[in-house]
Every structure is written in C-alpha cells, then in structure tokens.
mmCIF file of C-alpha atoms in Angstrom:
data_model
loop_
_atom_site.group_PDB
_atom_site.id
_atom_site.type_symbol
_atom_site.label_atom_id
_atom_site.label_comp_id
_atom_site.label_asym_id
_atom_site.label_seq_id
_atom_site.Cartn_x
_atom_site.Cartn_y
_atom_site.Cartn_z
ATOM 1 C CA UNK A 938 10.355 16.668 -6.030
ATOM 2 C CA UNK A 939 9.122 13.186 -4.777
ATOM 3 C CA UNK A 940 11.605 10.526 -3.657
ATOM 4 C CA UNK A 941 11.675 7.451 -2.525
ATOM 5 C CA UNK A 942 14.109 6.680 0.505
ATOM 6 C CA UNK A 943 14.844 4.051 2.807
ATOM 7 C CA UNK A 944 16.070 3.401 6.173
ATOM 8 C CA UNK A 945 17.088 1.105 8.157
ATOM 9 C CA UNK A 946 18.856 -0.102 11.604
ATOM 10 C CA UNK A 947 21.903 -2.537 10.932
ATOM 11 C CA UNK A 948 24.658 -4.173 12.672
ATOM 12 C CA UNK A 949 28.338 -3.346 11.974
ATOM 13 C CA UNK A 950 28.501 -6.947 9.997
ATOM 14 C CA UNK A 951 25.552 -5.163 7.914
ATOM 15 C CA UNK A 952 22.281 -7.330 9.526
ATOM 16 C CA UNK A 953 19.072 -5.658 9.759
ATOM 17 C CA UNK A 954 17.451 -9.219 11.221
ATOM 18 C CA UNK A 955 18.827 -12.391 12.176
ATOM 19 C CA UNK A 956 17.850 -16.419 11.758
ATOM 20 C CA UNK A 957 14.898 -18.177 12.791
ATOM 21 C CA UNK A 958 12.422 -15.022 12.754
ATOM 22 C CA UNK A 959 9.179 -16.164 14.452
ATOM 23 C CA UNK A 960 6.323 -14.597 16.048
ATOM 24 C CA UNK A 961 8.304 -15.061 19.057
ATOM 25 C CA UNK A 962 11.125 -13.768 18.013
ATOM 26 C CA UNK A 963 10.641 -11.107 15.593
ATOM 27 C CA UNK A 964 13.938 -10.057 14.529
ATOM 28 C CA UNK A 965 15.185 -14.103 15.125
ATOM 29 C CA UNK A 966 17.159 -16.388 17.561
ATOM 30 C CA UNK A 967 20.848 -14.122 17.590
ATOM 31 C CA UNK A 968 19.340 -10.150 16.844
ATOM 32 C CA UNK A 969 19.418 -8.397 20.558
ATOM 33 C CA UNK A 970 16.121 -6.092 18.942
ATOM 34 C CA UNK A 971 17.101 -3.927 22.255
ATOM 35 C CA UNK A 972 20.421 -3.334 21.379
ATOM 36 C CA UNK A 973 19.870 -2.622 17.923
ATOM 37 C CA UNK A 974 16.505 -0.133 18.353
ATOM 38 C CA UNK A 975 16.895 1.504 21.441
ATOM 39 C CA UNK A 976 18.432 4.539 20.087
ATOM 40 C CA UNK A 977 14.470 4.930 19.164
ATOM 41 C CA UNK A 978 12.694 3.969 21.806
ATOM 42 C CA UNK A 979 14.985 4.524 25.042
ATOM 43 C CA UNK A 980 14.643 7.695 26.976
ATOM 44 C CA UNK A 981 16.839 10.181 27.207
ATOM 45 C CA UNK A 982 18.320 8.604 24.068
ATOM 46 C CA UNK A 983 15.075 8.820 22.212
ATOM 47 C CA UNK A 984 15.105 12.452 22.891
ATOM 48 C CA UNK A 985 18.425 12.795 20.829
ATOM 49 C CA UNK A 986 17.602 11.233 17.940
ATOM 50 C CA UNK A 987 13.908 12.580 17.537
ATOM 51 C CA UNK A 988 15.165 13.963 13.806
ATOM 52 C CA UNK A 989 15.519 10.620 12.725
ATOM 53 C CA UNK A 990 12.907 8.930 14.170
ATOM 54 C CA UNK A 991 10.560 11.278 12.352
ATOM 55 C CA UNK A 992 11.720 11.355 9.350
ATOM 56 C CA UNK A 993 11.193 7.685 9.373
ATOM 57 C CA UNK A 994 7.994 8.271 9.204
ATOM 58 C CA UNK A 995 7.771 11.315 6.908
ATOM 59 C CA UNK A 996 6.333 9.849 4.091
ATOM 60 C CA UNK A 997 2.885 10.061 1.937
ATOM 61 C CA UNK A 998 3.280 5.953 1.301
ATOM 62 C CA UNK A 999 5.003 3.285 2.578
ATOM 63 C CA UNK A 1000 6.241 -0.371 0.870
ATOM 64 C CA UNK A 1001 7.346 -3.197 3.111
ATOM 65 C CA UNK A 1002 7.938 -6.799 2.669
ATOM 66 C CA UNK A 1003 5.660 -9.693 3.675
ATOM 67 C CA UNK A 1004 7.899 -10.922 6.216
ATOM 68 C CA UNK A 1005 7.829 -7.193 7.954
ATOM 69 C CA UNK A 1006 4.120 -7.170 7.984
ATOM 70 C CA UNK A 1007 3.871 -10.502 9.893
ATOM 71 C CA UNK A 1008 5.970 -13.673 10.635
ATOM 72 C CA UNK A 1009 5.153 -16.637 8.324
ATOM 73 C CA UNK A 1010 2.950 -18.623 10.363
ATOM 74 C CA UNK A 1011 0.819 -15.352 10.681
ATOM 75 C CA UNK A 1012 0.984 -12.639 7.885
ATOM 76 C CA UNK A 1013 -1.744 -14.736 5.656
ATOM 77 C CA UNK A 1014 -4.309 -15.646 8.487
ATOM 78 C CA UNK A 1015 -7.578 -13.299 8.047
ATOM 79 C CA UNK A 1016 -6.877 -12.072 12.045
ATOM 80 C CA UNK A 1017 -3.545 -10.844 11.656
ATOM 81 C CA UNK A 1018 -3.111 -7.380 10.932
ATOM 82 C CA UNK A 1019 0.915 -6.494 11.698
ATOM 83 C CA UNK A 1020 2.325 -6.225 14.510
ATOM 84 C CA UNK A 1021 1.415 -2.726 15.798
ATOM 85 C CA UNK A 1022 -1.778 -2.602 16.750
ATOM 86 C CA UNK A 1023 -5.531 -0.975 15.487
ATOM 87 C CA UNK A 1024 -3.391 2.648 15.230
ATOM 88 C CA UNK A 1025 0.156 1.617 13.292
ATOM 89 C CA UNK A 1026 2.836 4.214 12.902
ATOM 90 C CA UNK A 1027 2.319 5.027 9.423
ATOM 91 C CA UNK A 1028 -1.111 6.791 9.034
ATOM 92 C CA UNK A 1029 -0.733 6.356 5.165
ATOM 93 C CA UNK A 1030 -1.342 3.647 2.776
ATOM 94 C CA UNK A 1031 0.974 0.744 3.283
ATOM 95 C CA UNK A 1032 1.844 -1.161 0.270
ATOM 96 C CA UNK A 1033 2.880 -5.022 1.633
ATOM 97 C CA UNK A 1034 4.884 -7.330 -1.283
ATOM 98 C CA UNK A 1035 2.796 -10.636 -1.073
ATOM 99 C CA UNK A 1036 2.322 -13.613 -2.639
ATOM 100 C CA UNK A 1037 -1.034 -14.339 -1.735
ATOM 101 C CA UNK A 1038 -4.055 -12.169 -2.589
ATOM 102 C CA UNK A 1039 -5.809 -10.481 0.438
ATOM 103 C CA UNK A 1040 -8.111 -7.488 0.834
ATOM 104 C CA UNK A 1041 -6.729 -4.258 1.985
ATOM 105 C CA UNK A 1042 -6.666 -3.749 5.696
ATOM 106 C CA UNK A 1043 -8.159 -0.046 6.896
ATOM 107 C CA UNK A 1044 -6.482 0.950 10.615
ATOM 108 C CA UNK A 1045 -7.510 3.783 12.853
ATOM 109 C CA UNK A 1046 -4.990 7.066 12.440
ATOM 110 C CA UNK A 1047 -5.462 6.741 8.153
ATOM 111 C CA UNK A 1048 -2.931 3.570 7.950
ATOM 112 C CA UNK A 1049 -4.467 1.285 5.150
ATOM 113 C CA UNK A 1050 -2.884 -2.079 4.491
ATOM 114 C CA UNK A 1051 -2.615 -2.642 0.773
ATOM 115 C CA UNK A 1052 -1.274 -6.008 -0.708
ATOM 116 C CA UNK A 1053 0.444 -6.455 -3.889
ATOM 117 C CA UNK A 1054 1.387 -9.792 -5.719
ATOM 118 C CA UNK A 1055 2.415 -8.468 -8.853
ATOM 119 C CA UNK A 1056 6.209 -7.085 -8.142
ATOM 120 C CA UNK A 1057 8.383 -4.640 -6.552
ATOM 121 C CA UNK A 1058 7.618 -1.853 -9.337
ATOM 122 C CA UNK A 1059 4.207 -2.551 -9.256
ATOM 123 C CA UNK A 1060 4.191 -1.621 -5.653
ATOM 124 C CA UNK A 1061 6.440 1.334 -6.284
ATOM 125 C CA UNK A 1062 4.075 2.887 -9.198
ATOM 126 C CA UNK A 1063 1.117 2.318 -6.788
ATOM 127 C CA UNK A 1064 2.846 4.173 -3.718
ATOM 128 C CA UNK A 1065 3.626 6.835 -5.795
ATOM 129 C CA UNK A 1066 0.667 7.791 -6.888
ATOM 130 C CA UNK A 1067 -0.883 7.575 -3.475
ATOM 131 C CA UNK A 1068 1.834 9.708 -1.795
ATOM 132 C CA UNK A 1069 0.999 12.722 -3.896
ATOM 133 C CA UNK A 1070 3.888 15.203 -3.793
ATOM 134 C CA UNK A 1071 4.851 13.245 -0.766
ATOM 135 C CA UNK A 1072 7.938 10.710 -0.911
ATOM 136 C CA UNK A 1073 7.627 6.666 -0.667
ATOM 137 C CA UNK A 1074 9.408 4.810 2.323
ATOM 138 C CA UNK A 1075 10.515 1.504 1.514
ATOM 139 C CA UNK A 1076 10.810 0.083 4.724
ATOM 140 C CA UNK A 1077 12.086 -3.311 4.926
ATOM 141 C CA UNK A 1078 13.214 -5.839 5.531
ATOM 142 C CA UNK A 1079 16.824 -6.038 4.181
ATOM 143 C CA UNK A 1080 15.502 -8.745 1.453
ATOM 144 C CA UNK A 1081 12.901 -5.688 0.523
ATOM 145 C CA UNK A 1082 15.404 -3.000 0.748
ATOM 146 C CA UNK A 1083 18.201 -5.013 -1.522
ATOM 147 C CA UNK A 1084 15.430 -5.889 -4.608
ATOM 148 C CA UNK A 1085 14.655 -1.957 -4.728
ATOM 149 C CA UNK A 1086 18.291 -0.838 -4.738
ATOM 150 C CA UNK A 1087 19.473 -3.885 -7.695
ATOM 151 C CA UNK A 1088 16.484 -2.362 -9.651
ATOM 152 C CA UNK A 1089 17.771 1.243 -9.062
ATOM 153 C CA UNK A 1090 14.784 2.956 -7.730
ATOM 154 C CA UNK A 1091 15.994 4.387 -4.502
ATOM 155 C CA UNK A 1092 16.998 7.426 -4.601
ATOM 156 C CA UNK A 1093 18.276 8.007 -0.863
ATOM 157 C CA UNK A 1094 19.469 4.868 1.600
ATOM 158 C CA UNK A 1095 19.312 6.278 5.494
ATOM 159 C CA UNK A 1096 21.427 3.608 7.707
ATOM 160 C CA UNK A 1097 21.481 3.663 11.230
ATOM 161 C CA UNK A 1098 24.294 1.802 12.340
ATOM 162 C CA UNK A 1099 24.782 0.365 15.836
ATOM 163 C CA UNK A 1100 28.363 -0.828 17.315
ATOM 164 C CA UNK A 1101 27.185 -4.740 17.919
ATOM 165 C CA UNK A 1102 27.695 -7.537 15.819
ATOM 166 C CA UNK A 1103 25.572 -10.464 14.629
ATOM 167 C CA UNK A 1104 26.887 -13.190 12.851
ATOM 168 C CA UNK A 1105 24.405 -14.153 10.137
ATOM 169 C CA UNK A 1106 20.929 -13.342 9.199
ATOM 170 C CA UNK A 1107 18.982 -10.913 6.731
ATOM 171 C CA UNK A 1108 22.144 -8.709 5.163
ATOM 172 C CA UNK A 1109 21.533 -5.376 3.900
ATOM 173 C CA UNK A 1110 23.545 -5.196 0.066
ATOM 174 C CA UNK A 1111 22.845 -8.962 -0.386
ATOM 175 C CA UNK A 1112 23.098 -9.692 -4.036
ATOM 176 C CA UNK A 1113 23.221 -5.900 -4.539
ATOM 177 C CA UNK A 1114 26.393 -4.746 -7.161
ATOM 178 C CA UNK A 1115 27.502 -2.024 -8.749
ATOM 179 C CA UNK A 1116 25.860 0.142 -6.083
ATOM 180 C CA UNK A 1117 27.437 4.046 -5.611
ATOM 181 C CA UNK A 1118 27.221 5.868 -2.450
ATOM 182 C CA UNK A 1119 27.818 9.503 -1.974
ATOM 183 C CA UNK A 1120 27.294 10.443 2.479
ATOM 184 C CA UNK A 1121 25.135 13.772 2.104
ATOM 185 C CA UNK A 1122 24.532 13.179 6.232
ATOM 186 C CA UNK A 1123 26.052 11.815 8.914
ATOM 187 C CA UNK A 1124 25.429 12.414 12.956
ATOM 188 C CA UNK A 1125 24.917 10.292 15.864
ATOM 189 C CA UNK A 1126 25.687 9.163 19.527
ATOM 190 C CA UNK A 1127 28.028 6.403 21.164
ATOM 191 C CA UNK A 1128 24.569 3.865 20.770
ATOM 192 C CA UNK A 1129 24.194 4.815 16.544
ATOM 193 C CA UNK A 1130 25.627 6.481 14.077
ATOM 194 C CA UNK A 1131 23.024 7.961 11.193
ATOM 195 C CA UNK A 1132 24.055 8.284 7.223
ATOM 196 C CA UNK A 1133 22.249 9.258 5.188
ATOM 197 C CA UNK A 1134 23.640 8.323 1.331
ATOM 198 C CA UNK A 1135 22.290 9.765 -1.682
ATOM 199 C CA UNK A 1136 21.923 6.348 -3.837
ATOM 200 C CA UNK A 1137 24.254 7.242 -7.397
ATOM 201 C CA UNK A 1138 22.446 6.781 -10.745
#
C-alpha cells in the first residue's frame, strides 16, 4: 500500500533550519549543519545508521519546498539547478512547491525536477501518480513538512533528533494542532536518536 512519509533531522528545541538561510549558509547564521547531519555523513557513524539513511531515499517521488531546492537569491535563476549537483540523490521525479513557473529540470541518475505553483495537494496527487506502487517523500523544509501534516496527508513522520539546541529558526509542528503520534520505531546512537511515528487519522 503506498504512503507518503517524511523525515527529517531536528534539534531538541524542534529546528530543522535556522535564520538568515543564504547560499552561504544553507541551513542559516545559528544551525551547526555538522552537528546536526553528521550522523549521515560521518564515518564510522555513517556506517551505523545506513538503515536510515536509505530509507530516506526509498521512495518512487519526492516533494520539497522552494526554499530546499535553492536559497532565494538562486532557486528562480535559469542556472540553478539545487544544490547537489548533475547526479542528485533522488533518481526520481522531484516535485518542488513554487511560486513561479519554470520548466522541469532532467538530471543524470533519473532525478527530474518538476515545479508546481498550484498547491501542496496538487503536488501530492502528481507524486503519487508518478511513484507507482512506490511511496512519496515529502522532504522539507519544516515550513513544507508542517502544511502537509495541518492538511492530514502524511501518513508516517520519521524524526531524527540530535542532542544540540538552536534557539530560533524553521520549527518543525509550527502552526500544526491537533496532531496524534503513535512511536512504531525508535533506535539510535549518543549523536541521534531515530522515531519513526505513525501520523493518527
């Protein structure tokens, strides 16, 4: 049965990202990125957590917000095309939440940009159908994450949570009420600690 799930890596205070985010500074002036993601990316650490950094990925479609595609003063120039290089991650189609029209984007490895202006469940119906039997990833950021769980149309939330704090920034469960949890998951080291909810209808 498909699903649609999302992830993502947050501070004990609940901050995915924090202010100022620039092309610079991609997660903003007070987020340590290194701190927060290097339960994915450091070795041996990397190692330990391999589970959950593939099932990151383990998806027929992805959704993610403008702001996670590309900083401001970049995301809409014809040139840019996100931040990780000709062969992205994803090797699916990549639904990005826009505001400005643009022509999809085709990468090496199967990843295909896709923009949509016309809403969240827009995107959603569109990533569905493109993931097959597969499930959709909705990626991030927080901002992205919160509109999809108000709406009600996540069915898992997978947080990986990392013993720093940040202060202020992009909060996951902004503006988000009446939300039920029920842990169906949990594992992790002395760098993160992995949940995985199933998201209450």
């Amino acid at each position: 049965m498909q699903k649609v799930t999302s992830g993502l890596t947050i501070s004990l205070d609940g901050f995915g990202a924090g202010i100022n985010q620039s092309f610079e500074k991609p997660f903003g002036d007070n987020f340590d990125s290194d701190l927060l993601d290097r339960w994915m990316f450091a070795e041996p650490e990397k190692d330990r957590h391999k589970k959950e950094i593939d099932a990151i990925l383990d998806a027929g479609a992805f959704i993610m917000g403008s702001n996670m595609f590309g900083p401001k003063d970049r995301r809409d120039t014809p040139g840019w095309k996100g931040w990780w290089g000709d062969n992205p991650p994803y090797h699916a189609p990549v639904f990005v939440l826009s505001h400005k029209e643009r022509d999809p984007i085709v990468m090496e490895g199967g990843t295909t940009f896709i923009f949509v202006t016309d809403g969240i469940e827009s995107a959603l119906t569109k990533a569905k159908e493109a993931a097959g039997d597969r499930n959709v990833k909705i990626m991030g950021g927080a901002n992205t994450i919160n509109q999809y769980l108000a709406a009600g149309l996540i069915d898992e939330l997978w947080i990986h949570l990392v013993p720093v704090t940040i202060g202020m920034g992009s909060r996951l469960f902004e503006g988000v009420e009446d939300l039920h949890l029920e842990p169906i998951e949990v594992c992790g080291t002395h760098i993160v600690t992995h949940i995985r909810y199933e998201v209450l209808k």
